[in-house]
Coordinates of C-alpha atoms and ligand atoms in Angstrom, one line a residue:
M9 CA 0.1 -0.1 0.0
V10 CA 1.3 3.5 -0.9
V11 CA 1.9 5.3 2.6
L12 CA 1.0 9.0 1.9
S13 CA 2.0 12.1 3.6
F14 CA -0.6 12.9 6.5
N15 CA 1.7 15.5 8.4
L16 CA 0.1 18.8 6.6
A17 CA 0.8 21.8 8.7
P18 CA -2.6 23.1 9.8
M19 CA -3.9 24.9 6.8
T20 CA -4.7 28.8 7.2
L21 CA -8.1 29.7 6.2
K22 CA -8.7 28.6 2.4
K23 CA -10.9 28.2 -0.4
I24 CA -11.5 24.4 -0.7
A25 CA -13.4 22.8 -3.5
I26 CA -15.0 19.2 -2.8
V27 CA -16.1 17.0 -5.8
G28 CA -18.9 14.7 -4.9
T29 CA -21.7 15.2 -2.4
G30 CA -22.2 11.7 -1.2
I31 CA -22.2 11.6 2.4
A32 CA -18.2 11.5 2.6
G33 CA -18.0 14.9 0.7
L34 CA -20.7 16.5 3.2
S35 CA -19.2 15.4 6.3
C36 CA -15.8 16.7 4.9
A37 CA -17.3 19.9 4.2
K38 CA -19.1 20.3 7.4
Q39 CA -15.8 20.0 9.2
L40 CA -13.8 22.4 7.1
I41 CA -16.7 24.9 7.4
K42 CA -16.5 24.4 11.2
A43 CA -12.8 25.2 11.0
G44 CA -13.5 28.6 9.2
H45 CA -12.6 27.5 5.5
E46 CA -14.6 28.6 2.4
V47 CA -15.9 25.5 0.7
T48 CA -17.6 24.6 -2.7
L49 CA -19.0 21.4 -3.8
F50 CA -19.6 20.1 -7.1
E51 CA -22.0 17.4 -7.7
K52 CA -22.9 15.8 -11.0
S53 CA -26.3 14.6 -10.3
K54 CA -29.5 17.1 -9.6
G55 CA -29.3 16.3 -5.8
V56 CA -27.0 15.2 -2.9
G57 CA -26.7 11.9 -1.1
G58 CA -24.5 9.9 -4.0
R59 CA -25.0 6.0 -3.3
M60 CA -27.5 7.0 -0.2
S61 CA -30.5 7.3 -2.7
N62 CA -34.1 6.9 -3.9
R63 CA -36.1 6.7 -7.0
K64 CA -39.7 7.9 -7.3
Y65 CA -42.0 6.9 -9.8
E66 CA -45.7 7.7 -10.1
Q67 CA -47.2 5.2 -7.9
W68 CA -44.2 4.2 -5.8
Q69 CA -40.8 5.0 -4.4
A70 CA -37.9 2.8 -3.2
D71 CA -34.0 3.3 -1.9
H72 CA -32.3 1.7 -4.6
G73 CA -28.9 2.2 -3.1
A74 CA -27.9 1.7 0.5
Q75 CA -30.6 0.0 2.2
Y76 CA -29.6 0.8 6.0
F77 CA -26.8 1.6 7.9
T78 CA -25.4 0.6 11.3
I79 CA -23.5 2.6 13.9
S80 CA -20.3 1.7 16.0
H81 CA -17.6 4.4 15.8
P82 CA -18.3 7.0 18.7
K83 CA -18.2 10.0 16.3
F84 CA -20.7 8.4 14.1
V85 CA -22.9 7.5 17.0
N86 CA -22.9 11.1 17.8
E87 CA -23.7 12.3 14.3
V88 CA -26.4 9.7 14.0
S89 CA -28.0 11.0 17.3
Q90 CA -28.6 14.3 15.6
W91 CA -30.0 12.9 12.6
L92 CA -32.3 10.9 14.8
E93 CA -33.1 14.2 16.9
H94 CA -33.8 16.1 13.4
G95 CA -36.2 13.4 12.2
V96 CA -34.1 12.4 9.2
A97 CA -33.2 8.9 10.4
Q98 CA -35.1 6.4 12.3
T99 CA -34.3 2.6 13.6
W100 CA -35.8 0.2 11.1
H101 CA -37.7 -2.5 13.0
G102 CA -38.1 -4.7 9.8
K103 CA -38.1 -8.6 10.2
I104 CA -34.9 -9.5 8.4
V105 CA -33.9 -13.3 7.9
N106 CA -31.7 -15.5 5.9
Y107 CA -33.4 -17.0 2.9
C108 CA -32.1 -20.1 1.1
N109 CA -34.1 -22.1 -1.3
G110 CA -37.4 -21.1 0.3
N111 CA -36.0 -22.0 3.6
I112 CA -35.9 -19.0 6.2
S113 CA -33.7 -18.8 9.3
E114 CA -33.7 -15.8 11.9
I115 CA -30.6 -13.6 12.0
N116 CA -28.8 -12.5 15.2
R117 CA -29.9 -8.9 15.8
D118 CA -26.8 -7.9 17.5
R119 CA -27.2 -4.1 16.2
N120 CA -29.9 -1.6 15.4
R121 CA -30.4 -0.8 11.6
Y122 CA -31.2 2.9 10.8
V123 CA -32.5 4.5 7.6
G124 CA -33.0 7.8 6.4
T125 CA -36.6 9.3 7.0
P126 CA -38.4 9.4 4.7
T127 CA -35.9 8.2 2.3
M128 CA -32.1 7.2 2.3
T129 CA -31.4 10.6 1.0
A130 CA -32.5 12.5 4.1
P131 CA -29.4 12.5 6.1
A132 CA -27.5 14.0 3.1
K133 CA -30.0 16.7 2.5
F134 CA -29.8 17.5 6.1
L135 CA -25.8 17.8 6.1
A136 CA -26.4 19.8 2.8
N137 CA -28.3 22.6 4.6
N138 CA -26.7 26.2 4.2
L139 CA -23.8 24.3 2.0
T140 CA -22.5 26.0 -1.4
I141 CA -23.4 23.1 -3.8
Q142 CA -23.2 23.5 -7.7
T143 CA -25.3 20.6 -8.9
S144 CA -25.5 19.0 -12.4
Q145 CA -21.7 19.7 -12.6
T146 CA -20.0 16.6 -13.7
I147 CA -16.3 17.5 -13.4
I148 CA -14.1 16.2 -16.1
G149 CA -10.9 17.7 -15.6
I150 CA -8.9 19.8 -13.2
K151 CA -6.0 22.3 -13.7
K152 CA -3.6 24.3 -11.9
V153 CA -3.1 27.8 -12.7
N154 CA -0.5 30.0 -10.6
Q155 CA -0.9 27.3 -7.5
H156 CA -4.5 27.4 -7.5
W157 CA -7.1 24.6 -8.9
Q158 CA -9.6 25.1 -11.4
L159 CA -12.3 22.9 -12.3
V160 CA -13.9 22.0 -15.6
S161 CA -17.4 20.6 -16.1
E162 CA -18.7 18.6 -18.8
E163 CA -22.1 20.7 -18.7
D164 CA -20.4 24.2 -18.6
G165 CA -16.7 24.1 -19.0
L166 CA -14.6 26.2 -16.7
C167 CA -16.4 26.4 -13.6
P168 CA -16.1 29.6 -11.8
G169 CA -13.8 29.9 -8.7
V170 CA -10.2 29.2 -7.9
F171 CA -9.4 27.0 -5.0
D172 CA -6.3 26.6 -2.9
F173 CA -7.0 23.0 -2.1
L174 CA -9.2 20.4 -4.0
I175 CA -10.9 17.3 -2.4
L176 CA -12.1 14.2 -4.5
A177 CA -15.0 12.5 -2.6
I178 CA -15.9 10.0 -5.5
P179 CA -15.3 6.4 -6.1
P180 CA -11.5 5.7 -7.1
I181 CA -12.0 5.0 -11.0
Q182 CA -13.5 8.4 -11.1
A183 CA -11.1 10.1 -9.0
Q184 CA -8.4 8.7 -11.0
K185 CA -10.1 9.8 -14.4
I186 CA -10.4 13.3 -13.0
M187 CA -6.7 13.5 -11.4
G188 CA -4.7 12.5 -14.6
K189 CA -1.2 13.1 -13.9
E190 CA -1.8 15.7 -11.2
S191 CA -0.8 13.3 -8.4
A192 CA 1.2 10.0 -9.2
S193 CA 0.8 9.0 -5.3
L194 CA -2.9 9.2 -5.1
T195 CA -3.6 7.9 -8.9
A196 CA -1.4 5.0 -7.6
F197 CA -3.4 4.7 -4.3
C198 CA -6.9 4.7 -6.5
Q199 CA -5.4 2.0 -8.8
Q200 CA -5.3 -0.5 -5.7
A201 CA -8.9 -0.4 -4.7
K202 CA -11.4 -2.5 -6.7
M203 CA -14.9 -1.6 -6.4
L204 CA -17.7 -4.3 -7.2
P205 CA -20.9 -3.4 -9.2
C206 CA -24.2 -4.1 -8.0
W207 CA -27.2 -4.7 -10.5
T208 CA -30.3 -3.6 -8.7
L209 CA -34.0 -4.3 -9.6
I210 CA -37.0 -2.3 -8.2
A211 CA -40.1 -4.1 -8.6
Y212 CA -43.6 -2.6 -7.8
F213 CA -46.7 -5.0 -7.0
K214 CA -50.3 -4.1 -7.0
E215 CA -50.9 -6.2 -3.9
A216 CA -48.7 -6.9 -0.8
L217 CA -46.6 -10.0 -1.4
T218 CA -47.1 -12.9 1.1
L219 CA -43.5 -13.4 1.8
P220 CA -43.2 -13.6 5.8
F221 CA -40.3 -11.2 6.2
D222 CA -39.4 -7.5 5.5
A223 CA -36.1 -8.3 4.1
A224 CA -33.6 -11.1 3.4
F225 CA -30.0 -12.1 2.9
V226 CA -30.5 -14.5 0.2
Q227 CA -28.1 -17.3 -0.5
D228 CA -28.1 -19.7 -3.5
S229 CA -29.6 -17.1 -5.6
I230 CA -28.6 -14.5 -8.2
F231 CA -29.5 -11.9 -5.4
S232 CA -28.0 -11.4 -2.2
W233 CA -30.5 -8.9 -0.7
I234 CA -34.3 -8.4 -1.0
A235 CA -36.3 -5.7 0.7
R236 CA -39.7 -4.4 1.1
D237 CA -39.4 -0.7 1.1
N238 CA -42.5 0.3 3.1
S239 CA -41.4 -2.0 5.9
K240 CA -38.9 1.1 6.5
P241 CA -40.3 3.9 8.7
G242 CA -41.9 7.1 7.0
R243 CA -42.5 5.4 3.8
P244 CA -45.9 5.3 1.7
T245 CA -47.8 2.3 1.7
T246 CA -47.2 1.2 -1.8
N247 CA -45.6 -2.3 -2.5
A248 CA -42.1 -1.7 -3.8
W249 CA -39.3 -4.2 -3.4
V250 CA -35.6 -4.1 -3.9
A251 CA -33.6 -6.8 -5.1
Q252 CA -29.9 -6.5 -5.1
A253 CA -28.0 -9.0 -7.4
N254 CA -24.9 -10.3 -5.7
P255 CA -21.4 -9.2 -6.6
D256 CA -20.2 -12.3 -8.8
W257 CA -23.4 -12.2 -10.8
S258 CA -23.3 -8.4 -11.3
L259 CA -19.4 -8.6 -12.0
Q260 CA -20.0 -11.4 -14.6
N261 CA -22.9 -9.5 -16.4
I262 CA -21.8 -5.9 -15.9
E263 CA -22.0 -5.5 -19.7
L264 CA -25.4 -7.2 -20.2
P265 CA -27.8 -4.7 -21.8
K266 CA -30.1 -3.4 -19.6
I267 CA -33.3 -4.8 -21.2
D268 CA -31.5 -8.5 -20.7
A269 CA -30.4 -8.1 -17.0
E270 CA -33.8 -6.7 -16.3
K271 CA -35.7 -9.8 -17.7
T272 CA -33.4 -12.0 -15.8
L273 CA -33.8 -10.2 -12.5
I274 CA -37.7 -9.9 -12.8
D275 CA -37.8 -13.5 -13.8
T276 CA -35.9 -14.5 -10.8
F277 CA -37.6 -12.2 -8.4
E278 CA -41.3 -13.1 -9.4
Q279 CA -40.3 -17.0 -9.3
L280 CA -38.9 -16.0 -5.6
C281 CA -42.1 -14.5 -4.6
G282 CA -44.4 -16.3 -6.9
T283 CA -46.3 -12.8 -8.1
K284 CA -46.2 -11.0 -11.2
S285 CA -44.9 -7.4 -10.7
A286 CA -47.1 -4.6 -12.2
F287 CA -44.0 -2.4 -13.1
N288 CA -40.2 -2.8 -12.6
Q289 CA -36.9 -0.8 -13.1
V290 CA -33.3 -1.9 -13.0
H291 CA -30.3 0.1 -12.1
L292 CA -26.6 -0.9 -12.5
W293 CA -24.3 0.5 -9.8
R294 CA -20.8 0.2 -11.3
Y295 CA -19.0 1.1 -8.5
A296 CA -21.2 -0.2 -5.4
K297 CA -18.8 -1.7 -2.6
L298 CA -15.0 -2.1 -2.2
E299 CA -13.9 -5.7 -2.6
T300 CA -11.3 -5.5 0.0
P301 CA -11.7 -3.1 2.9
I302 CA -8.7 -0.6 3.4
T303 CA -7.9 1.4 6.8
Q304 CA -6.6 4.6 5.3
N305 CA -9.4 6.9 6.2
F306 CA -8.3 9.3 3.6
A307 CA -5.1 10.3 1.5
I308 CA -3.6 13.6 0.9
D309 CA -0.8 14.6 -1.6
S310 CA 0.2 17.8 0.3
N311 CA 2.6 19.0 -2.8
A312 CA -0.3 18.7 -5.3
Q313 CA -2.8 20.1 -2.7
L314 CA -5.2 17.6 -3.5
G315 CA -7.0 15.1 -1.0
I316 CA -9.4 11.8 -1.5
C317 CA -12.0 10.6 0.8
G318 CA -14.8 8.1 0.4
D319 CA -16.4 5.0 2.0
W320 CA -13.7 3.1 -0.3
L321 CA -10.8 4.3 2.1
R322 CA -12.7 2.3 4.7
A323 CA -15.1 -0.6 4.4
S324 CA -17.4 0.9 1.8
K325 CA -20.4 1.5 4.0
V326 CA -22.2 4.7 4.9
E327 CA -20.5 4.9 8.5
D328 CA -17.3 4.6 6.6
A329 CA -18.0 7.2 4.0
W330 CA -19.0 10.0 6.9
L331 CA -16.0 8.8 9.1
S332 CA -13.7 9.2 6.0
G333 CA -15.0 12.7 5.2
Y334 CA -14.8 13.7 8.8
F335 CA -11.2 12.5 9.3
L336 CA -10.0 14.3 6.2
G337 CA -11.7 17.6 7.4
L338 CA -10.1 17.4 10.6
E339 CA -6.7 16.6 9.2
L340 CA -7.3 19.7 7.0
S341 CA -8.2 21.8 10.1
G342 CA -5.2 21.0 11.8
Q343 CA -7.3 18.7 14.5
K344 CA -6.1 15.3 15.4
P345 CA -8.8 12.8 16.7
A346 CA -8.6 11.1 19.6
S347 CA -9.0 7.8 17.8
A348 CA -9.4 6.8 14.2
Ligands
FAD417 C1 -26.7 -0.8 -4.1 C2 -26.0 -0.3 -2.8 C3 -26.5 -0.9 -1.6 C4 -25.5 -0.6 -0.7 N1 -26.0 -1.1 0.9 C5 -25.5 -0.4 1.7 C6 -26.0 -1.0 3.2 O1 -26.9 -1.6 3.4 N2 -25.5 -0.2 4.1 C7 -24.2 0.6 4.1 O2 -23.7 1.1 5.3 N3 -23.8 0.9 2.9 C8 -24.3 0.5 1.7 N4 -23.9 0.9 0.6 C9 -22.8 1.6 0.6 C10 -23.1 3.1 0.6 O3 -24.1 3.6 0.0 C11 -21.7 4.1 0.7 O4 -20.7 3.3 1.4 C12 -21.8 5.5 0.7 O5 -23.1 6.0 0.2 C13 -20.7 6.1 0.0 O6 -20.7 7.5 0.3 P1 -19.6 8.2 -0.5 O7 -19.7 9.7 -0.2 O8 -18.3 7.8 -0.4 O9 -19.7 8.1 -2.2 P2 -20.9 8.3 -3.1 O10 -22.0 8.1 -2.2 O11 -20.7 7.5 -4.4 O12 -20.8 9.8 -3.4 C14 -20.0 10.3 -4.5 C15 -20.6 11.5 -5.3 O13 -19.7 12.0 -6.0 C16 -20.7 12.5 -7.4 N5 -19.7 12.2 -8.4 C17 -19.1 11.2 -8.7 N6 -18.2 11.8 -10.2 C18 -18.2 12.9 -10.1 C19 -17.8 13.9 -10.8 N7 -17.0 13.6 -11.8 N8 -18.2 15.1 -10.9 C20 -19.1 15.6 -9.8 N9 -19.7 14.7 -8.9 C21 -19.4 13.6 -9.3 C22 -21.7 11.2 -7.3 O14 -22.8 11.6 -8.1 C23 -22.0 11.2 -5.9 O15 -23.0 12.1 -5.5 C24 -24.6 0.5 -0.5 C25 -24.4 1.0 -2.0 C26 -24.8 0.3 -2.9 C27 -24.5 1.0 -4.4

């Protein structure tokens, strides 16, 4: 593993650009702003949240990215207590089981599972409050002019603003593409991280299914997870299910045309639940989760004035994304955490 320099001198107040408004970019922004830096975020989508996402259609909605999150690190426990207090997250009390060839077994409920309310994007929207965010800006290039960063977007070309420091809070392949030759060490670091894809089905049913659970970790199937979206708190009562293909199947079929993937996924799910869906959609997450966890938290190239953060610098969960951004923000503000 490339070991990068973390011994930055605390920055005097700076203008900082962050690419990506997933939970990592947003938590990083919060720390930097607390320390007095001026932060502008750039996001390619119309809204914030990244893989903590939700899809709405006429009669239904469903979280089609992250399904829930757990909490263990004291800093994240503290953060989530604020989300709970502000009503943007709640505990999910759904019945979650193991499911294998029609057989169900209980799982150990060793910890609480939480969801954003009313959708998984809610915590990100909460964090984004009062931040300066340029949405619908796909950053395709960066350039240094007189020791300052300028950003180029696919939509508008050169973006307004010059920045003293740049943070890429996006998956490693996307970060690598943007960085180009600007940082050999960070590029090498990104190259080591392998993200696995996830084909995801959202199926809407007119009537409630008779499955005796709300969500299941599935074995012996192309699916690894299925969940009834309206079993989560604060959702409308419509019958939408989310079914995620396992990483092996998703990787083998990553180049499958959407229409073919959709047919296999819906046929398999209808067989599993014994009911025809009224409507369905599929989505391919090309960079869903990390293959092998890393314990880096973040990485900085201090000469280039570049930093990277994101779930993939830890273990690719919501908690990891938040902590990665948090620790990078602290580091750039010259504050050392008690423990990482
Ligand atoms: C299908 C699926 C299921 C999951 N299930 C769970 C789960 O149950 N529990 C759990 O804890 N975690 C789960 N995860 C993982 C969790 O969603 C992530 O760990 C977390 O959301 C990652 O946050 P992030 O900020 O690091 O990255 P992202 O959320 O990916 O944010 C990156 C942001 O950068 C933007 N971006 C990318 N490139 C550019 C560019 N060039 N210009 C501008 N913007 C750009 C993206 O649009 C995105 O908004 C799941 C993920 C997926 C895909």
